Every structure is written in C-alpha cells, then in structure tokens.
Tab-separated table of C-alpha atoms in Angstrom:
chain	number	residue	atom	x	y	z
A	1	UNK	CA	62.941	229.315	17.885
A	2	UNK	CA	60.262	229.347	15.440
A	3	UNK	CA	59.631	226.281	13.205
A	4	UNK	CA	60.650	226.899	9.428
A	5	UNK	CA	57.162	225.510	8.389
A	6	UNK	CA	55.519	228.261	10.235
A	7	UNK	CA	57.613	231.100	8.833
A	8	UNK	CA	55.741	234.125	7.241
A	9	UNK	CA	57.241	238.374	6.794
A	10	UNK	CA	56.349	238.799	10.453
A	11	UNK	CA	58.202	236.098	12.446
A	12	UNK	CA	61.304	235.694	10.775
A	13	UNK	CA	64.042	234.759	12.099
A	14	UNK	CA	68.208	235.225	10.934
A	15	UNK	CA	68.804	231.583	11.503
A	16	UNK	CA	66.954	230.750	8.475
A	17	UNK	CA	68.588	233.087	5.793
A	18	UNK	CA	70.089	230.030	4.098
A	19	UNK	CA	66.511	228.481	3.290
A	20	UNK	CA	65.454	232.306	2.121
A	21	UNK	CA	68.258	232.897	-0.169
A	22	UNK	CA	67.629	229.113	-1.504
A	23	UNK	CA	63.757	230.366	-2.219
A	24	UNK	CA	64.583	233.912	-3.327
A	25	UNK	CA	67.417	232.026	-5.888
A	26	UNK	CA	65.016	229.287	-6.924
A	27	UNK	CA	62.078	231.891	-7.454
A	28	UNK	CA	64.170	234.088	-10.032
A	29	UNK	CA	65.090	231.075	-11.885
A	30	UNK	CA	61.704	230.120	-12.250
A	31	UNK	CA	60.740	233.459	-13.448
A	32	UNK	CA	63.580	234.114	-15.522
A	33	UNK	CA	63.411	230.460	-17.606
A	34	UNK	CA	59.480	230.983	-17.881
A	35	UNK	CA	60.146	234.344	-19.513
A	36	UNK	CA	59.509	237.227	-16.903
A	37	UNK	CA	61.397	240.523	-17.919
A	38	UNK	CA	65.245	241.041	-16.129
A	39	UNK	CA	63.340	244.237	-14.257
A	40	UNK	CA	60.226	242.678	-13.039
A	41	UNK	CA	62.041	239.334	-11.428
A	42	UNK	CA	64.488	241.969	-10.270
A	43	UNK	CA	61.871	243.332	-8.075
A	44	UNK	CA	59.646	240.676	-7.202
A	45	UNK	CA	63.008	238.888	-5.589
A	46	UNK	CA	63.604	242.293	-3.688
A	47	UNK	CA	60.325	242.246	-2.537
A	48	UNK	CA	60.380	238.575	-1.329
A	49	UNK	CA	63.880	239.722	0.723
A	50	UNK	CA	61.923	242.980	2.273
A	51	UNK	CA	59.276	241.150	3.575
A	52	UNK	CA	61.280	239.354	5.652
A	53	UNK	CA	63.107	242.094	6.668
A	54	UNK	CA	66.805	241.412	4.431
A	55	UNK	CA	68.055	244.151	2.632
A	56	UNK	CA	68.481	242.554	-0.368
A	57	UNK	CA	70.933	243.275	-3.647
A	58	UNK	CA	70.361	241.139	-6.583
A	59	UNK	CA	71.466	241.455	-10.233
A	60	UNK	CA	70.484	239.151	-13.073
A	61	UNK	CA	72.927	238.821	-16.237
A	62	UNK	CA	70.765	237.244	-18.678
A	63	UNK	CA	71.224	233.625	-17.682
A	64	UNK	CA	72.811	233.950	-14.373
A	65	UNK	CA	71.628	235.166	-10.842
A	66	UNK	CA	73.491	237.222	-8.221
A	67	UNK	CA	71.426	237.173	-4.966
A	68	UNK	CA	73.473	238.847	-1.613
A	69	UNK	CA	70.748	239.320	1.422
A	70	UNK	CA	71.544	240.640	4.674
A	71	UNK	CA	70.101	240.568	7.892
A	72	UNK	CA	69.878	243.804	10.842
A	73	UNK	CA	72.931	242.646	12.349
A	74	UNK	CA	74.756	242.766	9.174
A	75	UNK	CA	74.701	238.428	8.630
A	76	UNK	CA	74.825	238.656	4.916
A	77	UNK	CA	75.069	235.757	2.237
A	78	UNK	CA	75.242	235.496	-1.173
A	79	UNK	CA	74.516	232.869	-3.990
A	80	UNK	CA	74.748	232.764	-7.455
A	81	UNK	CA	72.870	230.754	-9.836
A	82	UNK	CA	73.198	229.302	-13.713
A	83	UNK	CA	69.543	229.257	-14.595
A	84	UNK	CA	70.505	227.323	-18.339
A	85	UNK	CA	68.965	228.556	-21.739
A	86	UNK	CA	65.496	231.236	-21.844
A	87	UNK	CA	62.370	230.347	-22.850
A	88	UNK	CA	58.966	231.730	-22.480
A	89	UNK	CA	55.858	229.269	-20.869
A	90	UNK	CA	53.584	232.113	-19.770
A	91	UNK	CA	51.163	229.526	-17.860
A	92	UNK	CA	54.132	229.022	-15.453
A	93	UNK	CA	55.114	232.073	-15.483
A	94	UNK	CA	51.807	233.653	-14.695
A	95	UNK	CA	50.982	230.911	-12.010
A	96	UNK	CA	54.786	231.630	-10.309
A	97	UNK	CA	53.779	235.249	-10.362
A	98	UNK	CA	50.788	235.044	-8.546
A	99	UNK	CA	52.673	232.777	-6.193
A	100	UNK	CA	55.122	235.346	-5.449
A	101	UNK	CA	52.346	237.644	-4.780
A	102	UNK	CA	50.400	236.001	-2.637
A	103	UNK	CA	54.136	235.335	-0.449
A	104	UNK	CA	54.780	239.007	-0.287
A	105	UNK	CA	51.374	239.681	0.843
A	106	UNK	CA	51.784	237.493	3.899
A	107	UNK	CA	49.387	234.564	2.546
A	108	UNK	CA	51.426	231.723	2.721
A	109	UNK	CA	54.616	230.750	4.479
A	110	UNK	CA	58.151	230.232	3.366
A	111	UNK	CA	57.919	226.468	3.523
A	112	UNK	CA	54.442	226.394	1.283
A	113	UNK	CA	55.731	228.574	-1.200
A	114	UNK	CA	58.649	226.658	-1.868
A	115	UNK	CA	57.366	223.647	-2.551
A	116	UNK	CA	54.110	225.281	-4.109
A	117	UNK	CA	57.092	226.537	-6.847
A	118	UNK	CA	58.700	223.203	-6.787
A	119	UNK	CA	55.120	221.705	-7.522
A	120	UNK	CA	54.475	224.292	-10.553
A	121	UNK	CA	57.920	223.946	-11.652
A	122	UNK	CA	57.476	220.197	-12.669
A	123	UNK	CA	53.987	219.786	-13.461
A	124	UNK	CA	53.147	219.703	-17.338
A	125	UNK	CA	50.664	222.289	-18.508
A	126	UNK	CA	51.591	222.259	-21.939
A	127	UNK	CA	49.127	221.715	-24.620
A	128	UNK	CA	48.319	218.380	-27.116
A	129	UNK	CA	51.076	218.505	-30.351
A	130	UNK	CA	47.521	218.695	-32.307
A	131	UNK	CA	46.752	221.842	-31.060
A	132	UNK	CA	50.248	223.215	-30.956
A	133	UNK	CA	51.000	222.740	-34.773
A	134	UNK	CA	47.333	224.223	-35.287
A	135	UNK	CA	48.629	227.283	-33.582
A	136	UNK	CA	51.915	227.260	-35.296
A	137	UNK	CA	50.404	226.852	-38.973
A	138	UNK	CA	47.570	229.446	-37.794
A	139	UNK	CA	50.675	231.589	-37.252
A	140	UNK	CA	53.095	230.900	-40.251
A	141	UNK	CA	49.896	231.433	-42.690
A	142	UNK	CA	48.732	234.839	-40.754
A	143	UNK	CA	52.190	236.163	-40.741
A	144	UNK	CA	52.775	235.326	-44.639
A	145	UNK	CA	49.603	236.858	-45.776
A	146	UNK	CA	50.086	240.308	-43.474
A	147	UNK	CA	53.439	240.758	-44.452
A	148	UNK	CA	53.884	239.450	-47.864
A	149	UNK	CA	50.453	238.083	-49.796
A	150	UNK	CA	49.103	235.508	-51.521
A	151	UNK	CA	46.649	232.570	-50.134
A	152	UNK	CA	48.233	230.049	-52.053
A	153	UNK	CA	51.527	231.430	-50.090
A	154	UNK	CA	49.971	231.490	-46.986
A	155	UNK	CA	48.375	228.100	-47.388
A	156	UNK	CA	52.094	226.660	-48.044
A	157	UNK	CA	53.426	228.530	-45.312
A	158	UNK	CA	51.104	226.988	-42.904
A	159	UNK	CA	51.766	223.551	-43.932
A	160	UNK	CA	55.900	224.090	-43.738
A	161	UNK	CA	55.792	226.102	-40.727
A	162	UNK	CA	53.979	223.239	-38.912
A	163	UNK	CA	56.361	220.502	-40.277
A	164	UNK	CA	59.495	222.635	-38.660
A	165	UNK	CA	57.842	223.327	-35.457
A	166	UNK	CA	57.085	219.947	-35.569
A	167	UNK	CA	60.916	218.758	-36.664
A	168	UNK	CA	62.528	221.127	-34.136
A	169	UNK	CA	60.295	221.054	-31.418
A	170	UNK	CA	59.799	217.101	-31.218
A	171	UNK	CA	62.208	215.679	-32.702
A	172	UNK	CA	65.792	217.036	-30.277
A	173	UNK	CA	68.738	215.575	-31.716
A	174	UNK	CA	71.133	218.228	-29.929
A	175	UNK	CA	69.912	220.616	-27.235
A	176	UNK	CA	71.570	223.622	-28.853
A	177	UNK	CA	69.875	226.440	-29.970
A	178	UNK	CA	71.809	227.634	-33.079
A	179	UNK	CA	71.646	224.000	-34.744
A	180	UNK	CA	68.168	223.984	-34.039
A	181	UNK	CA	68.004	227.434	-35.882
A	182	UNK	CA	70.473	225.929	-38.505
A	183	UNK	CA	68.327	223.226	-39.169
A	184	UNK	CA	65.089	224.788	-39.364
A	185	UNK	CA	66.539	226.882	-41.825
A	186	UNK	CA	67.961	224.009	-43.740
A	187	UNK	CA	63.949	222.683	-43.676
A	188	UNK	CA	62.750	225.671	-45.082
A	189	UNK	CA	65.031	226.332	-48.026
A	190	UNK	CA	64.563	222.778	-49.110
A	191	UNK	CA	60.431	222.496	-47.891
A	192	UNK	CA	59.567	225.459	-49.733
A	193	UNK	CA	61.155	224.281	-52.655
A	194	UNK	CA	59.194	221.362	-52.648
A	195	UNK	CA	55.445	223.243	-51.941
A	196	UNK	CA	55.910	225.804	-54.660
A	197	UNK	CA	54.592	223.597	-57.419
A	198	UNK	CA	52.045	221.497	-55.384
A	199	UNK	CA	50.340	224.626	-54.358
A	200	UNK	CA	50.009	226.800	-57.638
A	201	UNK	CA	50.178	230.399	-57.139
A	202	UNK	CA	52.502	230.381	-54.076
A	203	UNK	CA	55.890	232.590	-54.280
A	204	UNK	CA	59.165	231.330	-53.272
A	205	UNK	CA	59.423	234.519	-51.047
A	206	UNK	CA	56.066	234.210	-49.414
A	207	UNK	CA	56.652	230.611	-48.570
A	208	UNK	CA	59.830	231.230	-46.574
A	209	UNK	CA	58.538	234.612	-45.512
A	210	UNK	CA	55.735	232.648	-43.079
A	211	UNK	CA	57.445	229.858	-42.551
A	212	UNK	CA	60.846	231.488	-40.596
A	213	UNK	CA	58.117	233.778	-38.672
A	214	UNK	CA	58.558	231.369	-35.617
A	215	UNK	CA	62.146	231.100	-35.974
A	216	UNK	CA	63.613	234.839	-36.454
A	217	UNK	CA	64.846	236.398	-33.027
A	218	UNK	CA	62.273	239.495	-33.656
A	219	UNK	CA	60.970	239.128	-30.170
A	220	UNK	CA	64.534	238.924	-28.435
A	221	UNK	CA	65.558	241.765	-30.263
A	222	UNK	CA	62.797	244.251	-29.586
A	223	UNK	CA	62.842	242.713	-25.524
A	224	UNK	CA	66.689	243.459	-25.625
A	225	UNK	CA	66.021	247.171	-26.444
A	226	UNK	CA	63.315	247.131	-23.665
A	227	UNK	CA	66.021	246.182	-21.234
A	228	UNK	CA	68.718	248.537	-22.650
A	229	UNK	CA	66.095	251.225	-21.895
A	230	UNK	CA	64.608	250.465	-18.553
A	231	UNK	CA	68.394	249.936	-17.268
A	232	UNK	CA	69.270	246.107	-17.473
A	233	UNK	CA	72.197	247.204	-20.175
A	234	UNK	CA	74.268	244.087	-20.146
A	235	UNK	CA	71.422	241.445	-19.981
A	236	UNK	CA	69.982	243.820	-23.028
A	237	UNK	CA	73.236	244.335	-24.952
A	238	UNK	CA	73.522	239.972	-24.535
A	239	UNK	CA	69.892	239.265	-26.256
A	240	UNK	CA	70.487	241.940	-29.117
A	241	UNK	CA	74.186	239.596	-29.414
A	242	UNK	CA	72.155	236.157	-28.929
A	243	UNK	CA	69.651	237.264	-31.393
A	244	UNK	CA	71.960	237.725	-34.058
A	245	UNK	CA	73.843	234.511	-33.803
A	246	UNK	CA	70.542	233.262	-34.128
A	247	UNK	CA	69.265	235.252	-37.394
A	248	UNK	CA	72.944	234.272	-38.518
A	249	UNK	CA	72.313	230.100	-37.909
A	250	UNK	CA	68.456	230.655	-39.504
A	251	UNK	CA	70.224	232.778	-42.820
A	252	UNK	CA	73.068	230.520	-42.899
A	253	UNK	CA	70.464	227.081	-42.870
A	254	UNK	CA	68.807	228.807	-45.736
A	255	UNK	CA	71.797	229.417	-47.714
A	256	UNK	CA	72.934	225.559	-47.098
A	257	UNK	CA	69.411	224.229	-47.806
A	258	UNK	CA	69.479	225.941	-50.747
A	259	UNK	CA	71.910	224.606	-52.383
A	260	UNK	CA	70.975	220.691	-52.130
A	261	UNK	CA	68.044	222.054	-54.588
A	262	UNK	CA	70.378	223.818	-57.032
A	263	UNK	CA	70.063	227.288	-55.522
A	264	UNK	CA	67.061	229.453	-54.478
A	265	UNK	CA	65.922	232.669	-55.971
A	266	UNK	CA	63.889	235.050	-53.512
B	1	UNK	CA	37.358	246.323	-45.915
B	2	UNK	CA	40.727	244.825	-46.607
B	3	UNK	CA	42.503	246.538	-43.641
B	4	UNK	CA	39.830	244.783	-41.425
B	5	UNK	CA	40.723	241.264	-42.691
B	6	UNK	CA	44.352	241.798	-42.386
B	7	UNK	CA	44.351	243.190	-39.074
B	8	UNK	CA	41.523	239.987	-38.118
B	9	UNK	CA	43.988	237.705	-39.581
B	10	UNK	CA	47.242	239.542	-37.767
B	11	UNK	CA	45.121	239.226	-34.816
B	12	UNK	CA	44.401	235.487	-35.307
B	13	UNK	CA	48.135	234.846	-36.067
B	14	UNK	CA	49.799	236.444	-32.796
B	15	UNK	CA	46.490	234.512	-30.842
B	16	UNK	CA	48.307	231.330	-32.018
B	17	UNK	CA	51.629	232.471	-31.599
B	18	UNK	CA	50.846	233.154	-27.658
B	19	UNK	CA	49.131	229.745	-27.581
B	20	UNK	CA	52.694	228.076	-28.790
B	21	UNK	CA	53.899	229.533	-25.800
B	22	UNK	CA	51.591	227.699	-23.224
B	23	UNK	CA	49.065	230.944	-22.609
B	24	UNK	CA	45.787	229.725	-21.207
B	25	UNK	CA	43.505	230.442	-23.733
B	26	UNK	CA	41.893	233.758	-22.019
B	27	UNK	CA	45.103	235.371	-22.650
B	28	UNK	CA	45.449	233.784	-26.047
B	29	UNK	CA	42.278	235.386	-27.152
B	30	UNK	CA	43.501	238.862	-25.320
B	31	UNK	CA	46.894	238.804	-27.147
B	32	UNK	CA	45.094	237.882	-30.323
B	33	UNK	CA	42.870	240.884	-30.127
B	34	UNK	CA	45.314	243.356	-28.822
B	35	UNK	CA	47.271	242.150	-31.981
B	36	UNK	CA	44.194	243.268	-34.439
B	37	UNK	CA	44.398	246.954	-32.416
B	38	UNK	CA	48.003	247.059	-32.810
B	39	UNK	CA	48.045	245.952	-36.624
B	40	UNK	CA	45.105	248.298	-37.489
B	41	UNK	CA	46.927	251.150	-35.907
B	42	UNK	CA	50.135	250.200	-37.198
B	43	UNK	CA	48.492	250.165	-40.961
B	44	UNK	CA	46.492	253.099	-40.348
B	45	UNK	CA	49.303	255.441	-39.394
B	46	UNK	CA	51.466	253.899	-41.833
B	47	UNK	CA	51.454	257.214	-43.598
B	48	UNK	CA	53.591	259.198	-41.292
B	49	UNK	CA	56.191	256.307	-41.737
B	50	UNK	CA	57.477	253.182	-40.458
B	51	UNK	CA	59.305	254.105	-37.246
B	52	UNK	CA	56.309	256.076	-36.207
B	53	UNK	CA	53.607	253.893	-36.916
B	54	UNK	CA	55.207	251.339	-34.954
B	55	UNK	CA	55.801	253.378	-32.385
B	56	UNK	CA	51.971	254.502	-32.075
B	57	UNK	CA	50.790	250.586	-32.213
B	58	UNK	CA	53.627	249.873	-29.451
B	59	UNK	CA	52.131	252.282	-27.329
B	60	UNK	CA	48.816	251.139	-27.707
B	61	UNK	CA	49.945	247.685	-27.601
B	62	UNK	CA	51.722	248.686	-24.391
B	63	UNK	CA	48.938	251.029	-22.777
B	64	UNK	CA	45.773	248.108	-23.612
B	65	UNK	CA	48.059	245.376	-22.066
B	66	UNK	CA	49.748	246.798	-19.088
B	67	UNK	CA	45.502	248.055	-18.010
B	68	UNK	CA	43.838	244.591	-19.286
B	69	UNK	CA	46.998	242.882	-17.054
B	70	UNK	CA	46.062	245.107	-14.256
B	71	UNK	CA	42.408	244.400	-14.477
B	72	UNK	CA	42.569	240.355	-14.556
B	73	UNK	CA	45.664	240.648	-11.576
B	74	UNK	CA	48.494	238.994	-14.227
B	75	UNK	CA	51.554	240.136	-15.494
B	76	UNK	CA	51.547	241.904	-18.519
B	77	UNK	CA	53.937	240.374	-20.664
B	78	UNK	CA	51.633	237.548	-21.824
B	79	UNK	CA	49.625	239.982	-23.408
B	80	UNK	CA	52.061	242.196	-24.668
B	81	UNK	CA	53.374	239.860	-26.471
B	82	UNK	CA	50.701	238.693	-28.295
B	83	UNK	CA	50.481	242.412	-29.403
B	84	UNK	CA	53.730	243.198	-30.598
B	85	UNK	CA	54.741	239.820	-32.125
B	86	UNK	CA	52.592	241.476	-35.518
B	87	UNK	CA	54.915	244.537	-35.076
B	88	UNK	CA	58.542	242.896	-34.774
B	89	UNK	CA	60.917	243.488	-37.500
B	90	UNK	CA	62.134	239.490	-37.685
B	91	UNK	CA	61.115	239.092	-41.298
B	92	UNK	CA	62.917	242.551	-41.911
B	93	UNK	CA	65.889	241.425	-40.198
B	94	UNK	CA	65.844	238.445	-41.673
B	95	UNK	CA	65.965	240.330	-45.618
B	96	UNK	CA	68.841	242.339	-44.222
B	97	UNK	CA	70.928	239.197	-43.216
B	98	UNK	CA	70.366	237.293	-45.963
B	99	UNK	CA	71.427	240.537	-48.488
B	100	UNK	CA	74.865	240.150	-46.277
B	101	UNK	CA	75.078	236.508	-46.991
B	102	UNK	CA	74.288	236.707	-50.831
B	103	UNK	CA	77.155	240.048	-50.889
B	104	UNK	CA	74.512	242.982	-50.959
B	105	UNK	CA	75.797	244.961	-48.282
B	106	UNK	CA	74.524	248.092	-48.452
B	107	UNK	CA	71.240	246.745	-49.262
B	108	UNK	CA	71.663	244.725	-45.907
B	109	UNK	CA	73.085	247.724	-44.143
B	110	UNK	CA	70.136	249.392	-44.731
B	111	UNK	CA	67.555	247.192	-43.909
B	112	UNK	CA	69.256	246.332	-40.527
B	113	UNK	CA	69.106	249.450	-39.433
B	114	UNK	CA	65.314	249.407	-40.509
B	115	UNK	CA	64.889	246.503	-38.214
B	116	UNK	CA	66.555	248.269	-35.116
B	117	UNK	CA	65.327	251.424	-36.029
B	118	UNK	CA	61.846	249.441	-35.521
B	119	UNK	CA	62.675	247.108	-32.877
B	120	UNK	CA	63.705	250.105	-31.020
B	121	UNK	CA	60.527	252.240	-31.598
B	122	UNK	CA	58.885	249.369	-30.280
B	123	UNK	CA	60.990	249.223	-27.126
B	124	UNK	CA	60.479	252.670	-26.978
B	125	UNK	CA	56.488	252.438	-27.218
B	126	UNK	CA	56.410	250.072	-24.449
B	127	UNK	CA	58.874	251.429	-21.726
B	128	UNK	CA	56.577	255.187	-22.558
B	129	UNK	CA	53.295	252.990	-21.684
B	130	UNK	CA	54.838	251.547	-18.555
B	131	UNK	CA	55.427	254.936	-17.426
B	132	UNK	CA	52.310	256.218	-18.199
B	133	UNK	CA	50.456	253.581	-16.799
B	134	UNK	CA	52.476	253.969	-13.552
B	135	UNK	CA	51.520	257.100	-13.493
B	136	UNK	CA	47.946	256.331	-13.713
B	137	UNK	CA	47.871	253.571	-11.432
B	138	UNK	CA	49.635	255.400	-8.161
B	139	UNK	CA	47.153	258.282	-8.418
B	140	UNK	CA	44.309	255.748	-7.915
C-alpha cells in the first residue's frame, strides 16, 4: 500500500477515501467562508474528486456542504458539513485557490495540501485597524459624494462610517449578524445627528447615505441573483432572504436611533 | 471634468472597500480602477436609463475582471467586486425600506423593485461576461 504522505491523482488508492472526502469537505469550507461563489467551489471540489479518480456529487446550500464521492468499485461515502456564517477575506481566498490549483495539477500531494490549507486557514493576514478605518472612511466619503453630494457630507460620512466599522467590527458584544446590523444602524441615526452641526453644510441624508454604504446587503443581493442565474437557485433565493433581514435590522436601527434624538427627518 | 472626478473618487471608494476585505493591495488598486471604468460607463450611458446603464458597466465590469483575473492566474471575484460595489443598489434599497417603515408603501414598492430591477441587471451583466469570456478563452 502506498503511504498517505506520498499520495498524488496518479497513485491513489480506495483505502484512503475517508482522508479525501475530509480534504475535499475542509477545502469547500474554506472557500465558501472566504467568499468564493456557490458555482466555482462547486467545481473546484469536483475537480479535486476527479483527479483522484472519485466520481464525485456535491451540492452546497448556502452555509452547508453535501459531499458523496465514490470509488470504481462503487465504495461511496458521503459527509456533510455546517461551514457557520459567510464572509469575504479575498487574501485567503485567493491563496486557497491557487492551492487547489496547484493539487489538481498534480503539484503537491494530498497530505501537503491539507495541512498547506490548515496553515492558510489560521494564519492572520489581515491588515493594521489604522489602515482598515482609512479604507472604510475612504469608502463612506466616496460613496456619499457619488451618490448623494456635498463635501461637507462626505467629510461627515467618513468620520461616522469609520466610528461604526470601528464599533461593530472591534468591539463584538454578540456574534450575530442582525444585532450587529441593528446596532450600526442605531450608531448612525444618533452619529449623524450629532455631525450635522459640527460640520456646516452637511445634509442629514448625505450623512447617513455614506455612512450605511458598508452596512446595506447591496453586494449579497446582486451575488444572490448571480446564483439564481447560473443555477445555484436555493443558495440564491437564501442570500436575496438573508439580505433583507439584514436591510430590515439596518432600517429598523435607524428608526430606533432616531428616536433617542427626538426623531430624524431625511 | 466633473464626471472624471466622480468616477476617480467612485474608483478610490470601491479601492478601499476591497481593501476592508483583506485584498492585497495589487488587487485593491485593480478593483479601484475597474470601479472608475464601471462608474464612468455607468454615468455615461445613464441616458438610455437606469437598468441599462447598469447593465453596460456590469458587463464591462464583468468582461475587464474575468480577463485581468485570467492574466495575473486569480480568481475573479476579488476584482469584480471592487467593480460593481459602485453599481449596487444598497443605498436604493435602503430608501425603499425605510419608505415601508415610515408607511410610504407605494413609494417603497417602487423603489424596491428599482433595486432588484438593478441588482438583477447587474447579475445579468456578469453571468453574460462569464459566458463571453468562456467563449473567448476555449478558442485560445
């Protein structure tokens, strides 16, 4: 028998379908919370299983994984997988791609590539909180002055859309998604009620215009349709659903914040 | 003159937004400029209406990513993103929503179908540029 460590496409053999299906499951995961499309993962993992000769039948449901491989003499197995909420880190996800690759084309073994994904997986690459409240301020400001006007605005929106990328991003009181989105929104109403006088000129509706730019689902809507329309219907149909509950938390956070300071006109 | 500085500054906003989600800064710069082609499309066909302005700066979006993803051996999302994040109809989903929550419902109705009307020219504009590019790239 041939050592695991040694495995590549060509020597493969059935007694190791186990450790496969364990890569193939933890390689969707990876791609799926580092924010590769439902299609491409889809066929990346069918790859993987075709290069060492499985016919493989996978489906992805937004956040969980349905992997069944089987061998030429009809061994099959099958494993499903939770992979926990979506996000997007595109240096991981680009770096897991690659990785993928370079497996299917017969560069390095089973064994390597797992722990090569285990190894990008928990390493760090994010950047300094300096540089990522530049980026969201850079952002909030761009999108205010594009869509709405104004550079005292767009100056106001920079400075609020920092502090709630700041509040929600560093400061996790509850790992949920729609309080975060309830609270940012609570932020907002009550932030830009603040900055409208300390930065002369600026409009109540440009202020919160920029500032929810980093919060509204926009993305996860338009990526839903994608999916709808390249044939991923369900995992579509549930980010157009997730993206509402999410405008719905942001609206609703408004609406509350808006009443600590008597009520906002916009 | 104007249209230049708004598409520079759409370009330099979804350059930052890709940067908030941990692109190396290569790809930031890429997103950010396919983001200043998409806006100035977008506002230069704005004419012919919303829906299919949007759908002209998706496909462009689409078409520039899916070749400059090709060309540096990355997936094409990364980019993409950066290039349609000026296009998404958040803020205009957002207006609909909140018309629902302060009882303007037909004002909201409206407007949400705006947004999916333009979310969905944008899906549209980028599943039509993975085809074509397909297409392209198995002839070579």
């Amino acid at each position: 028998m041939i050592e695991y460590n040694n495995l590549t496409g060509d020597d493969f053999l059935a007694e190791d379908i186990g450790k496969t299906l364990d890569f193939m499951v933890d390689t969707a995961a990876a791609l799926m919370r580092t924010g590769s499309p439902t299609t491409r993962t889809e066929t990346w993992i069918s790859k993987i299983g075709n290069k060492l000769g499985f016919e493989v039948d996978i489906a992805i449901i937004y956040t969980v994984i349905y992997i069944t491989i089987r061998d030429s003499n009809g061994n099959a197995m099958t494993m499903t997988k939770r992979t926990g909420n979506l996000s997007s880190d595109f240096d991981k996800f680009i770096k897991i791609d690659a990785l993928v690759k370079k497996f299917v084309d017969g560069k390095v073994n089973l064994s390597d590539a797992h722990s090569q994904l285990k190894f990008i997986l928990s390493a760090d690459f994010s950047y300094p909180i300096f540089i990522r409240l530049i980026a969201a301020a850079l952002a909030c400001g761009g999108f205010e002055y594009i869509l709405v006007g104004g550079l005292m605005s767009a100056l106001a929106s920079m400075v609020l859309g920092a502090m709630v990328y700041a509040a929600t991003n560093y400061i996790r009181l509850l790992d949920n998604r729609f309080f975060q989105q309830f609270s940012s929104g609570v932020i907002i109403a009550i932030g830009s009620w603040i900055l409208m006088p300390i930065f002369k000129g600026s409009a109540l509706n440009g202020i919160i215009s920029g500032s929810i730019m980093l919060f509204v689902p926009g993305l996860l809507i338009t990526n839903g349709f994608s999916e709808i329309s390249q044939g991923s219907v369900i995992s579509g149909t549930i980010k157009e659903s997730e993206a509402l509950a999410l405008l719905v938390a942001l609206v609703f956070g408004i609406s509350a914040g808006s009443v600590f300071v008597g009520g906002l006109k916009f | 003159m104007n249209l230049i500085v708004q598409s520079l500054i759409a370009g330099l906003a979804s350059g930052s937004f890709t940067l908030l989600y941990n692109a190396r800064p290569l790809d930031a710069v890429l997103g950010g400029s396919i983001g200043f082609i998409g806006w100035l499309i977008y506002s230069l066909t704005l004419g012919y209406g919303m829906v299919a302005s949007t759908l002209l700066a998706a496909l462009a979006v689409g078409l520039i990513g899916r070749i400059l993803s090709r060309l540096r051996h990355i997936p094409s999302q990364p980019l993409i993103v950066g290039g349609i994040v000026v296009l998404v109809p958040g803020f205009m989903a957002f207006k609909a929503m909140n018309a629902f929550v302060i009882g303007n419902s037909t004002e909201g109705t409206t407007m949400m179908l705006n947004a999916f009307l333009v979310a969905a020219s944008i899906g549209t504009g980028l599943v039509v540029a993975v085809a074509i590019t397909a297409i392209i790239f198995r002839k070579k």
